[in-house]
Amino acid sequence: MESFSAEDLSTIGGIATVSLLHSFIPTHWLPFSIVGRAQKWRRNSA
């Protein structure tokens, strides 16, 4: 099995970083949060 090159690791790290930052954008979690609040969902059931 071949190991990852420095370029591969850099690409994987960049993708992981962008994915993490992208998940903080409110358009991903805000609608779900608003619906949950309107439906009076408990935190552990959402």
Short mmCIF file of C-alpha atoms in Angstrom, two decimals:
data_model
loop_
_atom_site.label_atom_id
_atom_site.label_comp_id
_atom_site.label_asym_id
_atom_site.label_seq_id
_atom_site.Cartn_x
_atom_site.Cartn_y
_atom_site.Cartn_z
CA MET A 1 0.00 0.00 0.00
CA GLU A 2 1.43 3.37 -0.99
CA SER A 3 1.58 6.29 1.41
CA PHE A 4 0.17 9.75 0.86
CA SER A 5 2.42 12.40 -0.62
CA ALA A 6 2.76 15.87 0.90
CA GLU A 7 0.51 17.21 -1.86
CA ASP A 8 -2.17 14.61 -1.06
CA LEU A 9 -2.09 15.46 2.64
CA SER A 10 -2.26 19.17 1.86
CA THR A 11 -5.28 18.61 -0.39
CA ILE A 12 -7.05 16.46 2.20
CA GLY A 13 -6.33 19.02 4.92
CA GLY A 14 -7.63 21.84 2.74
CA ILE A 15 -10.81 19.94 1.91
CA ALA A 16 -11.40 19.15 5.59
CA THR A 17 -10.86 22.80 6.56
CA VAL A 18 -13.19 24.16 3.89
CA SER A 19 -15.82 21.56 4.79
CA LEU A 20 -15.67 22.48 8.46
CA LEU A 21 -15.89 26.21 7.78
CA HIS A 22 -18.70 25.63 5.27
CA SER A 23 -20.77 23.82 7.91
CA PHE A 24 -20.83 26.99 10.03
CA ILE A 25 -22.74 28.94 7.34
CA PRO A 26 -26.19 29.73 8.80
CA THR A 27 -28.05 28.62 5.67
CA HIS A 28 -27.21 25.04 6.61
CA TRP A 29 -28.39 24.97 10.21
CA LEU A 30 -30.61 28.03 10.69
CA PRO A 31 -33.77 26.70 8.94
CA PHE A 32 -33.55 23.46 10.91
CA SER A 33 -33.11 25.42 14.12
CA ILE A 34 -36.09 27.67 13.39
CA VAL A 35 -38.38 24.74 12.55
CA GLY A 36 -37.24 22.89 15.66
CA ARG A 37 -37.98 25.88 17.84
CA ALA A 38 -41.41 26.40 16.20
CA GLN A 39 -42.28 22.73 16.69
CA LYS A 40 -40.94 22.85 20.29
CA TRP A 41 -38.53 19.99 19.67
CA ARG A 42 -36.31 18.95 22.54
CA ARG A 43 -32.58 19.03 21.85
CA ASN A 44 -32.16 15.28 22.19
CA SER A 45 -35.00 14.51 19.75
CA ALA A 46 -33.64 16.68 16.96
#
